[in-house]
XYZ file of C-alpha atoms in Angstrom:
664
model
C 13.963 44.403 18.515
C 13.569 46.620 15.448
C 17.177 46.206 14.338
C 16.818 42.438 14.299
C 13.202 42.135 13.249
C 13.565 41.320 9.558
C 16.302 38.748 10.091
C 14.453 37.125 12.943
C 11.171 37.116 11.061
C 12.785 35.183 8.199
C 14.118 32.618 10.659
C 10.894 32.396 12.633
C 8.777 31.823 9.558
C 10.932 28.845 8.560
C 11.246 27.574 12.116
C 9.158 25.343 14.294
C 6.147 24.736 12.112
C 6.145 21.205 13.535
C 6.987 19.602 16.844
C 10.638 20.321 17.412
C 11.306 20.682 13.703
C 12.300 23.254 11.135
C 10.950 23.158 7.602
C 13.969 23.578 5.366
C 15.369 22.080 2.196
C 12.062 20.497 1.201
C 11.587 18.939 4.653
C 14.873 17.036 4.416
C 16.763 18.908 7.168
C 16.022 18.586 10.862
C 17.780 20.580 13.558
C 18.872 19.780 17.069
C 19.907 22.314 19.695
C 18.363 25.267 21.529
C 16.651 28.542 20.754
C 17.430 31.441 23.115
C 15.201 34.485 23.516
C 17.294 37.527 24.547
C 15.371 40.373 26.195
C 16.637 43.910 26.476
C 17.008 43.697 30.244
C 19.565 40.919 29.843
C 17.161 38.084 30.613
C 17.719 34.948 28.534
C 15.285 32.064 28.043
C 16.643 28.943 26.372
C 14.324 26.245 25.046
C 15.499 22.856 23.860
C 14.479 21.828 20.365
C 12.770 18.669 21.649
C 10.521 20.770 23.927
C 9.654 23.524 21.445
C 6.489 23.229 19.429
C 6.312 26.607 17.697
C 7.928 30.033 17.854
C 6.502 33.084 16.122
C 7.454 36.723 15.729
C 4.571 39.088 16.409
C 4.499 42.860 16.000
C 5.522 43.680 19.576
C 6.497 40.355 21.123
C 7.766 36.843 20.535
C 5.323 33.969 21.034
C 6.686 30.543 22.050
C 4.729 27.321 22.525
C 6.324 24.409 24.369
C 5.075 20.986 25.402
C 5.402 21.485 29.145
C 3.853 24.909 29.793
C 1.228 27.266 28.415
C 2.193 29.517 25.489
C 4.491 32.316 26.597
C 4.708 35.921 25.381
C 8.139 37.580 25.536
C 8.096 41.395 25.260
C 11.009 43.825 24.843
C 12.939 41.188 22.916
C 16.304 42.280 21.567
C 16.998 39.238 19.431
C 16.551 35.472 19.183
C 19.502 33.156 18.619
C 19.514 29.577 17.352
C 22.217 27.115 18.335
C 21.416 24.364 15.837
C 23.140 21.332 14.423
C 21.683 20.445 11.043
C 20.754 16.807 10.492
C 19.989 15.659 6.946
C 17.117 13.177 6.829
C 15.970 11.070 3.918
C 18.871 12.044 1.685
C 20.052 8.682 0.304
C 22.742 9.075 -2.351
C 23.753 6.455 -4.910
C 27.413 6.861 -5.820
C 27.251 4.114 -8.421
C 30.188 5.354 -10.524
C 32.835 4.861 -7.868
C 35.515 2.257 -8.570
C 34.861 -0.892 -6.551
C 36.709 -4.152 -7.003
C 35.152 -7.571 -6.557
C 37.349 -8.063 -3.470
C 36.173 -4.790 -1.924
C 32.592 -5.819 -2.578
C 33.203 -9.225 -0.991
C 34.708 -7.626 2.110
C 31.829 -5.173 2.422
C 29.355 -8.061 2.377
C 31.321 -9.795 5.129
C 31.303 -6.601 7.203
C 27.580 -6.052 6.667
C 26.142 -9.521 7.140
C 23.981 -8.434 10.075
C 22.591 -5.385 8.261
C 21.955 -7.349 5.074
C 20.083 -9.997 7.023
C 17.992 -7.263 8.621
C 17.247 -5.849 5.178
C 16.188 -9.297 4.005
C 13.710 -9.493 6.889
C 12.395 -6.066 5.913
C 11.773 -7.298 2.361
C 9.839 -10.319 3.629
C 7.734 -8.020 5.814
C 6.264 -6.470 2.667
C 4.120 -9.586 2.446
C 3.883 -10.461 6.124
C 7.013 -12.451 6.743
C 10.521 -12.381 8.145
C 13.776 -14.094 7.293
C 12.318 -17.300 8.750
C 9.312 -17.435 6.424
C 5.751 -16.168 6.169
C 3.588 -15.519 9.229
C -0.143 -16.167 9.002
C -1.120 -13.997 11.989
C 0.822 -11.051 10.619
C -0.658 -11.568 7.146
C -4.131 -11.668 8.669
C -3.716 -8.376 10.498
C -2.147 -6.673 7.461
C -4.639 -7.954 4.908
C -7.646 -10.133 5.698
C -8.996 -8.028 8.578
C -8.699 -4.781 6.606
C -8.270 -4.044 2.886
C -9.238 -7.599 1.810
C -12.665 -6.862 3.299
C -12.836 -3.233 2.113
C -12.637 -4.505 -1.483
C -14.921 -7.443 -0.567
C -12.621 -10.316 -1.550
C -13.220 -11.846 1.882
C -15.452 -11.328 4.884
C -14.735 -12.153 8.528
C -17.434 -14.589 9.716
C -17.078 -14.184 13.481
C -16.895 -11.233 15.846
C -14.686 -12.609 18.618
C -10.874 -12.378 18.620
C -9.540 -13.546 21.956
C -5.957 -12.427 21.303
C -7.035 -8.820 20.743
C -9.783 -8.630 23.369
C -11.937 -7.022 20.743
C -15.325 -7.624 19.177
C -15.535 -6.953 15.439
C -18.999 -5.556 14.807
C -18.749 -5.363 11.001
C -16.414 -4.583 8.070
C -15.919 -0.847 8.657
C -15.547 -1.189 12.424
C -12.336 0.348 13.746
C -9.989 -1.638 15.924
C -6.699 -0.202 17.185
C -5.064 -3.638 17.211
C -5.969 -4.361 13.581
C -5.237 -0.880 12.206
C -1.790 -0.525 13.767
C -0.691 -3.790 12.174
C -1.568 -2.506 8.701
C 1.553 -0.341 8.857
C 3.868 -3.198 9.854
C 5.376 -3.517 6.356
C 6.657 0.037 6.323
C 7.451 0.066 10.044
C 9.715 -2.938 9.539
C 11.314 -1.210 6.569
C 12.023 1.708 8.884
C 13.806 -0.164 11.650
C 15.406 -2.934 9.560
C 16.011 -1.406 6.122
C 16.694 2.272 6.863
C 19.799 1.567 9.013
C 21.197 -0.537 6.174
C 20.507 2.205 3.632
C 22.365 4.690 5.831
C 25.331 2.432 6.629
C 28.730 3.517 5.308
C 29.693 0.114 3.887
C 26.544 -0.140 1.731
C 28.223 2.306 -0.661
C 30.575 -0.513 -1.657
C 27.573 -2.296 -3.174
C 25.583 0.518 -4.841
C 23.438 -1.886 -6.863
C 22.194 -3.587 -3.691
C 21.610 -0.171 -2.180
C 19.577 0.780 -5.276
C 17.433 -2.363 -4.929
C 16.862 -1.642 -1.244
C 16.054 2.008 -1.946
C 13.497 0.973 -4.568
C 11.874 -1.487 -2.176
C 11.854 1.084 0.637
C 9.932 3.423 -1.642
C 7.617 0.606 -2.714
C 6.711 0.130 0.962
C 6.328 3.881 1.489
C 3.904 4.218 -1.430
C 1.829 1.285 -0.149
C 1.716 2.949 3.277
C 0.707 6.426 2.114
C -1.969 4.888 -0.095
C -3.441 3.341 3.068
C -3.060 6.152 5.601
C -2.016 9.326 3.806
C 0.894 11.517 4.993
C 3.842 9.659 6.460
C 6.971 10.482 8.452
C 8.852 9.530 5.301
C 12.023 11.632 5.374
C 12.598 11.066 9.084
C 12.129 7.299 8.733
C 14.218 7.068 5.595
C 17.064 9.042 7.158
C 17.069 6.884 10.292
C 16.252 9.984 12.362
C 16.434 9.374 16.107
C 14.617 12.432 17.420
C 11.728 12.419 19.859
C 9.230 13.959 17.450
C 8.639 13.183 13.790
C 7.309 15.255 10.929
C 4.634 14.010 8.541
C 5.256 14.607 4.841
C 2.609 15.137 2.204
C 1.562 12.276 -0.062
C 2.476 14.394 -3.082
C 5.994 15.063 -1.782
C 6.538 11.372 -1.059
C 5.399 10.400 -4.553
C 7.778 12.903 -6.135
C 10.735 11.842 -3.969
C 10.010 8.159 -4.581
C 10.043 8.851 -8.312
C 13.397 10.633 -8.009
C 14.840 7.703 -6.053
C 13.490 5.221 -8.597
C 15.086 7.160 -11.451
C 18.422 7.204 -9.613
C 18.186 3.454 -9.000
C 17.481 2.820 -12.681
C 20.558 4.801 -13.685
C 22.593 2.735 -11.216
C 21.332 -0.520 -12.751
C 22.062 0.726 -16.275
C 25.607 1.802 -15.375
C 26.279 -1.595 -13.817
C 25.666 -3.468 -17.059
C 28.501 -1.847 -19.031
C 30.940 -0.802 -16.320
C 31.310 -3.634 -13.800
C 33.613 -6.635 -14.111
C 32.252 -10.149 -14.467
C 33.730 -11.040 -11.081
C 31.895 -8.079 -9.529
C 28.633 -9.074 -11.241
C 28.986 -12.627 -9.998
C 29.274 -11.321 -6.435
C 26.207 -9.108 -6.886
C 24.228 -12.118 -8.106
C 25.205 -14.065 -4.985
C 24.156 -11.193 -2.705
C 20.767 -10.902 -4.403
C 20.274 -14.657 -4.208
C 20.807 -14.612 -0.443
C 19.560 -11.194 0.670
C 16.873 -10.193 -1.871
C 15.013 -13.407 -2.699
C 12.281 -11.944 -4.889
C 12.896 -13.184 -8.436
C 10.099 -15.348 -9.770
C 11.893 -17.660 -12.168
C 14.410 -20.424 -11.510
C 15.921 -19.463 -14.855
C 16.512 -15.797 -13.976
C 20.158 -14.867 -13.557
C 20.221 -12.779 -10.349
C 23.258 -10.867 -11.596
C 21.189 -9.548 -14.531
C 19.763 -6.326 -13.087
C 17.529 -5.590 -16.071
C 14.728 -7.264 -14.101
C 15.110 -4.557 -11.442
C 14.945 -1.847 -14.103
C 11.629 -3.312 -15.243
C 10.351 -3.559 -11.666
C 11.332 0.042 -10.881
C 9.703 1.329 -14.059
C 6.576 -0.724 -13.358
C 6.326 0.860 -9.918
C 6.683 4.286 -11.535
C 3.891 3.362 -13.965
C 1.675 2.306 -11.049
C 2.282 5.633 -9.319
C 1.534 7.526 -12.535
C -1.835 5.802 -12.925
C -2.676 6.633 -9.299
C -2.158 10.349 -9.950
C -3.845 10.435 -13.372
C -6.732 12.580 -12.112
C -4.884 14.926 -9.774
C -1.907 15.698 -12.066
C -2.729 14.264 -15.511
C 0.136 15.930 -17.414
C 2.787 14.748 -14.944
C 1.172 11.307 -14.781
C 1.376 10.995 -18.561
C 5.051 11.999 -18.522
C 5.962 9.496 -15.801
C 4.001 6.689 -17.444
C 5.529 7.211 -20.871
C 9.022 7.424 -19.335
C 8.396 4.144 -17.515
C 7.215 2.267 -20.599
C 10.010 3.654 -22.762
C 12.531 2.556 -20.122
C 11.142 -0.978 -20.005
C 8.475 -2.475 -17.740
C 7.565 -6.042 -16.758
C 6.308 -7.844 -19.859
C 6.385 -11.548 -18.996
C 6.040 -13.934 -16.094
C 9.801 -14.401 -15.669
C 10.150 -10.737 -14.677
C 7.503 -10.753 -11.940
C 8.608 -9.789 -8.437
C 7.225 -11.331 -5.279
C 7.697 -13.736 -2.398
C 7.392 -17.369 -3.403
C 6.335 -19.770 -0.633
C 7.948 -22.830 -2.205
C 11.325 -21.052 -2.191
C 10.880 -20.051 1.458
C 9.780 -23.443 2.697
C 6.422 -21.949 3.708
C 2.794 -22.235 2.719
C 0.703 -19.274 1.663
C -0.592 -17.649 4.899
C -4.195 -17.852 3.697
C -4.096 -21.637 4.076
C -3.526 -21.393 7.825
C -6.000 -18.525 8.169
C -8.669 -20.595 6.435
C -7.893 -23.397 8.866
C -8.811 -21.013 11.692
C -12.206 -20.334 10.016
C -11.299 -16.633 10.131
C -12.345 -15.801 6.549
C -14.998 -16.730 4.026
C -15.497 -15.387 0.525
C -17.120 -11.986 0.069
C -20.588 -12.131 -1.469
C -19.925 -9.349 -3.975
C -16.706 -10.937 -5.258
C -18.256 -14.385 -5.725
C -21.333 -12.862 -7.383
C -19.137 -10.937 -9.828
C -17.241 -14.092 -10.781
C -20.490 -16.026 -11.186
C -22.012 -13.398 -13.434
C -18.958 -13.308 -15.723
C -18.555 -17.108 -15.652
C -14.968 -16.625 -14.526
C -12.594 -19.627 -14.666
C -12.135 -19.505 -10.879
C -15.749 -20.630 -10.465
C -14.780 -23.940 -12.063
C -12.200 -24.959 -9.458
C -10.992 -22.417 -6.886
C -13.756 -22.302 -4.264
C -15.684 -24.660 -2.021
C -19.450 -24.840 -1.751
C -21.223 -24.494 1.589
C -19.659 -26.915 4.056
C -22.832 -27.404 6.126
C -26.574 -27.390 5.492
C -27.768 -23.800 5.910
C -31.185 -23.134 7.396
C -33.241 -20.044 6.813
C -33.018 -17.973 10.001
C -35.995 -17.160 12.184
C -34.795 -13.545 11.918
C -34.827 -13.623 8.096
C -35.709 -10.317 6.435
C -38.997 -9.900 4.664
C -39.002 -10.845 0.986
C -35.910 -13.045 0.987
C -36.036 -15.942 -1.474
C -33.851 -18.168 0.697
C -35.218 -21.732 0.854
C -36.008 -23.338 4.178
C -32.819 -25.400 3.919
C -29.856 -25.108 1.562
C -28.328 -28.605 1.462
C -24.655 -29.075 2.271
C -22.341 -28.674 -0.738
C -25.032 -27.275 -3.015
C -24.129 -23.585 -3.573
C -21.238 -21.176 -3.859
C -22.132 -18.489 -1.373
C -20.259 -15.514 0.011
C -21.004 -13.372 3.054
C -22.222 -9.787 2.667
C -19.542 -7.366 3.851
C -20.790 -5.246 6.703
C -23.270 -7.803 7.982
C -23.042 -8.474 11.722
C -20.858 -11.589 12.029
C -21.658 -14.604 14.180
C -19.891 -15.777 17.316
C -17.291 -18.515 17.299
C -15.430 -20.400 14.595
C -17.498 -23.613 14.558
C -19.873 -23.751 11.589
C -22.518 -25.678 13.532
C -22.853 -22.791 15.989
C -22.006 -19.984 13.546
C -23.366 -20.802 10.058
C -21.319 -18.027 8.420
C -18.259 -20.222 8.967
C -19.892 -22.732 6.619
C -19.987 -20.335 3.645
C -17.671 -20.690 0.635
C -13.949 -20.333 1.001
C -10.889 -21.134 -1.091
C -10.302 -24.781 -1.877
C -7.399 -25.358 0.520
C -6.133 -28.441 -1.296
C -5.928 -26.787 -4.695
C -4.675 -23.512 -3.236
C -1.828 -25.306 -1.467
C -0.882 -27.395 -4.509
C -0.728 -24.455 -6.930
C 1.637 -22.435 -4.656
C 0.242 -18.914 -5.183
C 3.053 -16.334 -4.969
C 2.693 -13.175 -2.917
C 3.388 -10.684 -5.670
C 4.863 -7.221 -5.352
C 4.419 -6.657 -9.078
C 2.575 -9.014 -11.402
C 2.693 -8.896 -15.193
C -1.103 -8.817 -15.406
C -1.167 -5.626 -13.323
C 1.354 -3.976 -15.625
C -0.750 -4.943 -18.636
C -3.851 -3.403 -17.087
C -1.893 -0.261 -16.144
C -0.813 0.076 -19.763
C -4.369 -0.579 -20.934
C -5.659 2.285 -18.788
C -2.823 4.538 -19.910
C -3.569 3.790 -23.580
C -7.260 4.506 -22.927
C -6.215 7.915 -21.581
C -4.307 8.634 -24.777
C -0.809 7.964 -23.445
C 1.862 6.215 -25.493
C 1.983 2.792 -23.867
C 3.499 0.919 -26.810
C 0.250 -0.733 -27.857
C -3.529 -0.542 -27.728
C -5.828 -0.656 -24.744
C -7.431 -3.809 -26.150
C -4.159 -5.686 -26.593
C -2.981 -4.935 -23.050
C -6.433 -5.677 -21.615
C -6.610 -9.101 -23.228
C -3.028 -9.977 -22.310
C -3.757 -8.879 -18.761
C -6.610 -11.377 -18.585
C -4.465 -14.174 -20.017
C -1.797 -13.656 -17.331
C -4.249 -12.974 -14.484
C -4.293 -16.345 -12.737
C -3.055 -16.627 -9.159
C -1.373 -20.041 -9.543
C 2.414 -20.127 -9.547
C 3.785 -19.947 -13.088
C 5.830 -23.116 -12.517
C 2.990 -25.103 -10.981
C 1.544 -28.041 -12.933
C -1.842 -27.040 -11.471
C -2.991 -24.186 -13.735
C -6.667 -24.842 -14.383
C -7.194 -21.218 -15.394
C -5.497 -21.561 -18.770
C -8.004 -24.254 -19.768
C -10.888 -21.786 -19.614
C -9.430 -18.359 -20.457
C -10.182 -18.443 -24.204
C -13.890 -18.921 -23.555
C -13.785 -16.310 -20.792
C -12.466 -13.648 -23.178
C -15.585 -14.178 -25.302
C -18.112 -13.496 -22.521
C -20.229 -10.726 -23.995
C -22.703 -10.085 -21.172
C -23.199 -10.994 -17.516
C -25.635 -13.722 -16.512
C -27.745 -11.557 -14.206
C -27.452 -13.889 -11.192
C -28.756 -12.353 -7.973
C -27.191 -12.965 -4.571
C -29.349 -14.802 -2.069
C -28.221 -15.228 1.519
C -29.110 -18.818 2.529
C -29.906 -17.602 6.048
C -32.076 -14.793 4.681
C -30.457 -12.271 7.024
C -29.902 -9.745 4.225
C -32.223 -8.896 1.331
C -31.759 -10.538 -2.059
C -29.214 -8.497 -4.008
C -29.584 -8.129 -7.787
C -26.305 -8.304 -9.676
C -24.499 -4.973 -9.974
C -22.407 -6.299 -12.884
C -23.707 -4.861 -16.160
C -20.629 -5.366 -18.341
C -19.195 -8.415 -20.045
C -15.570 -9.401 -20.604
C -15.229 -9.213 -24.387
C -13.595 -6.005 -25.598
C -15.857 -3.824 -27.714
C -14.165 -0.916 -29.448
C -17.540 0.810 -29.743
C -17.970 1.041 -25.953
C -17.635 4.413 -24.235
C -14.349 5.254 -22.510
C -16.121 4.896 -19.169
C -17.319 1.372 -19.989
C -13.850 0.418 -21.220
C -12.333 1.729 -17.978
C -14.849 -0.271 -15.967
C -13.880 -3.423 -17.876
C -10.153 -2.776 -17.361
C -10.479 -2.095 -13.625
C -12.900 -4.985 -13.079
C -10.514 -7.484 -14.678
C -7.549 -5.917 -12.876
C -9.462 -6.359 -9.603
C -9.984 -10.061 -10.306
C -6.366 -10.490 -11.433
C -5.070 -8.846 -8.244
C -6.839 -11.355 -5.980
C -5.960 -12.008 -3.200
C -3.726 -8.879 -3.035
C -6.116 -6.080 -2.083
C -4.035 -2.911 -1.623
C -3.960 -1.966 -5.297
C -7.603 -2.941 -5.757
C -8.550 -0.590 -2.929
C -6.654 2.265 -4.608
C -8.557 1.622 -7.867
C -11.919 1.419 -6.099
C -11.357 4.785 -4.429
C -9.970 6.642 -7.431
C -12.312 5.249 -10.153
C -15.336 3.795 -8.345
C -14.740 0.435 -10.062
C -15.408 -2.412 -9.939
C -19.084 -2.057 -9.118
C -19.718 -3.864 -5.834
C -22.491 -4.395 -3.316
C -22.800 -1.580 -0.767
C -21.140 -2.429 2.552
C -23.688 -2.691 5.347
C -23.803 -1.341 8.913
C -21.839 1.826 8.219
C -22.911 3.081 11.651
C -20.079 0.924 12.988
C -17.571 3.197 11.250
C -16.280 6.451 12.712
C -19.497 8.140 11.578
C -18.215 9.517 8.277
C -19.176 6.604 5.980
C -22.761 6.584 4.708
C -25.069 3.693 3.745
C -25.300 5.054 0.204
C -27.437 3.462 -2.492
C -28.796 0.088 -1.297
C -28.487 -1.332 -4.826
C -24.798 -0.624 -5.564
C -21.745 0.747 -3.748
C -21.317 4.477 -4.331
C -18.615 7.005 -3.457
C -20.088 7.835 -0.041
C -20.062 4.140 0.968
C -16.389 3.487 0.103
C -13.924 3.824 2.971
C -11.243 6.201 1.666
C -8.355 5.871 4.119
C -7.296 4.221 7.361
C -7.129 6.704 10.241
C -4.035 7.005 12.369
C -4.345 5.419 15.786
C -1.634 7.065 17.924
C -0.323 4.726 20.591
C 1.549 7.380 22.578
C 1.191 11.058 23.434
C 4.144 12.125 21.286
C 2.692 10.563 18.131
C -0.622 12.215 18.908
C 1.129 15.592 19.080
C 3.036 14.905 15.845
C -0.203 14.084 14.028
C -1.798 17.288 15.274
C 1.245 19.409 14.438
C 2.130 18.097 10.969
C -0.060 15.099 10.053
C -3.401 16.865 9.783
C -1.851 19.953 8.094
C -0.183 17.645 5.534
C -3.547 15.998 4.826
C -5.008 19.439 4.267
C -2.172 20.605 2.012
C -2.581 17.485 -0.125
C -6.213 18.398 -0.802
C -5.753 22.044 -1.797
C -5.936 23.222 1.807
C -9.464 21.989 2.375
C -10.059 21.285 6.066
C -8.825 17.747 6.693
C -9.858 15.254 9.339
C -8.315 12.034 10.604
C -11.307 9.999 9.447
C -12.209 7.046 7.236
C -13.796 9.262 4.564
C -10.913 11.744 4.232
C -9.722 11.734 0.622
C -6.020 11.436 -0.141
C -4.036 13.501 -2.651
C -4.705 11.286 -5.681
C -8.307 10.475 -4.673
C -9.957 13.337 -6.546
C -13.728 13.827 -6.444
C -14.050 14.314 -10.188
C -15.074 12.378 -13.325
C -12.673 9.705 -14.582
C -12.348 11.510 -17.930
C-alpha cells in the first residue's frame, strides 16, 4: 500500500464525493465504469460506478460506501484501480465561425425538424405552455399557487383542490404537488431543449444554438433562484446516468455568464460574416421555432435583439449578486450596458397570447375562482393612487357580512354592499372552502377585470423594458456606469411599466402616468377586512412615487424596487428575488407561519420583516435516488454557497446571493 499511497490518495480525494460521480474539471466531467480494490492476498473487489457513493483512503485501510451494503473497510490494500470512461457534461460549444452555406443550413433544418419542434415546446414552457399554446393549469401550479402569493400579488381563496387531494392551509403551506410543478420550466428545458443543444446537426445553425443556449440558461437561473443548487451540468449535457450531481448557485451563475458571452459573440459575428441568403433562412427558423419577438415590425433575421436580451439577462444576474460579490457584479453590469441592453418596447422578449391563438392563463384561472387579489398589493396601489386602481380590478362581487368570528377591534361594517370596495385577501389567512362566493365569501373579493384583461392581451414577458430600466436605476444608485442617472431610468421604468400589450388599443395606463409620477406621499389608507377575520392593518407604505434627489440611498432603493415590483405584475419570480435580497417592497406580514416547515416566523405584526419572508422552495424528492443525490451533493452545495455555514433543505435557507447584510 505504501508504494501506491500518494498516487491513490490524489485519486481518492478527487473521486466519489457525490453519488457515483467524480469531481473533476469544474464538475463538468462524469465517469462511468468500475473501481477495483486490490488486496495483497490477491483478492479483488470491483464496484460499479452507479453503486458507489464514496471511496476514501485512510491511514491503514480503504473505506468504501455503496448504496446496497454497509460501509466496508478494506485492509492490506496493495492498490486501487479505476476503469473509467470520461463523459463531458454541460460543455456546449459554439463553433460560429465555421463556413456554412444557406443550402447546408436548410438541410440541417429539414433533418432536425423534430428536435427544433421540441425546443420550441421547451421555450413555451418557460411561461407555462407548449407548442400548442398556453396551459392554465400548468401556469397556476408554476405561479399562482406559489411565488405569486409569496410576493402577495394574489391569494388563494379556498383550501380544497380535488385534483391534488390536498388541503391548502395557508400561503406558506407546503404541498408536494404544487412545489414539484414549480420546476416544470427547467425540467422541460432539460428533456426537450438539452437533446437539441447536444445534437450534431445543430452546429450547422450556430445562431439558433446560441439562442437556445441563452434560453436554457435563462431557465436555469430562474430555477436556482427558486430552489438553490441544481443538477445543471448533468442536465445541460443530456447526462443519462442514474445519479445526478447538484451544482452550486455561484457556479451556475458564472457558467451562465460565460455561455451568454459566447452567444453574444456568435450573434455579433453573424452580422458581418453571413450571406443574405443564410440570414433569410435564420429569420425563418426563428419565426417558426423561437416565437418570442414582441413586435410585428421586428425582422427576425436581425439578431441584435438577441444581443440586447442576452445582455439584459446578464444585467439581471449582476444585480442579483450585488451584495455577495459587488465588484464582479459591477463588472458584469457595466459590460452588459456597454454591449447593449433592451431600451424600447420593440426589443422586449416574451410569449404573446394573440400570436399563439391563446388567452392569458390568468383569465381561465380567474374563471375557476382560484385567485383573488392580495390585500398588501391592492393596499399599496391604493396608497400610491396607481393607475391600475382606475381600471384594472373589480370591486367585491357579493355583499360581504361581518363574520361572527370577527376579531376584536376590527372596523369592518356589519355589511359591505356588493360592488362598493376594492378589497384583497390577507396572505396567510386560513382560506374558505369551495369556489362559490355565496358559501365562501373570500371568492367574492377583488380580482382582475377579466373583460379588460382579455382585451388588452397582456404578454407573458421573459424580459420587459421596464425591468431593464429599473435594473439600470439600481445600478446607477450603486455607483455603476449605467449610461444615465438613477432618476432617468426610474422614471422611464414607470412610464413603460404597464402590463397591457404594446400594440393593444386598450392602454388606460398611459392616460394617468404623468399624474402618477408626481405623487409625493402615500394616502395612508388602512386595510380593513370586510369579514373582520383579521385585524385592521395600517398602511406599510411610507414613500411616494416622485423622485427626490435629497432622499437617502435606502429610500431611493425602496422607491426603485417598489415600482419595479408593480411593473413586474403579474410575473412574480423576479419580484420574489428582490424581496429576499433587499427587503422591498414593504408588505404586510404573511399570517399563519406555523403552516410552514417551522422555519418561518410571524415577525413584526405591523410590517413584513426578514424572518417572515420565505427564502427558497425546498426540494421534494419523488424517488429514493433523488433523495440520495440531494443528501450527497445538494445540501453540501447549499452549504458551500453560504460560506460553508450548515445548510438545511428548508424554506428559510438563504441562497448564495441572498446575503444577510445592509443594502449599502
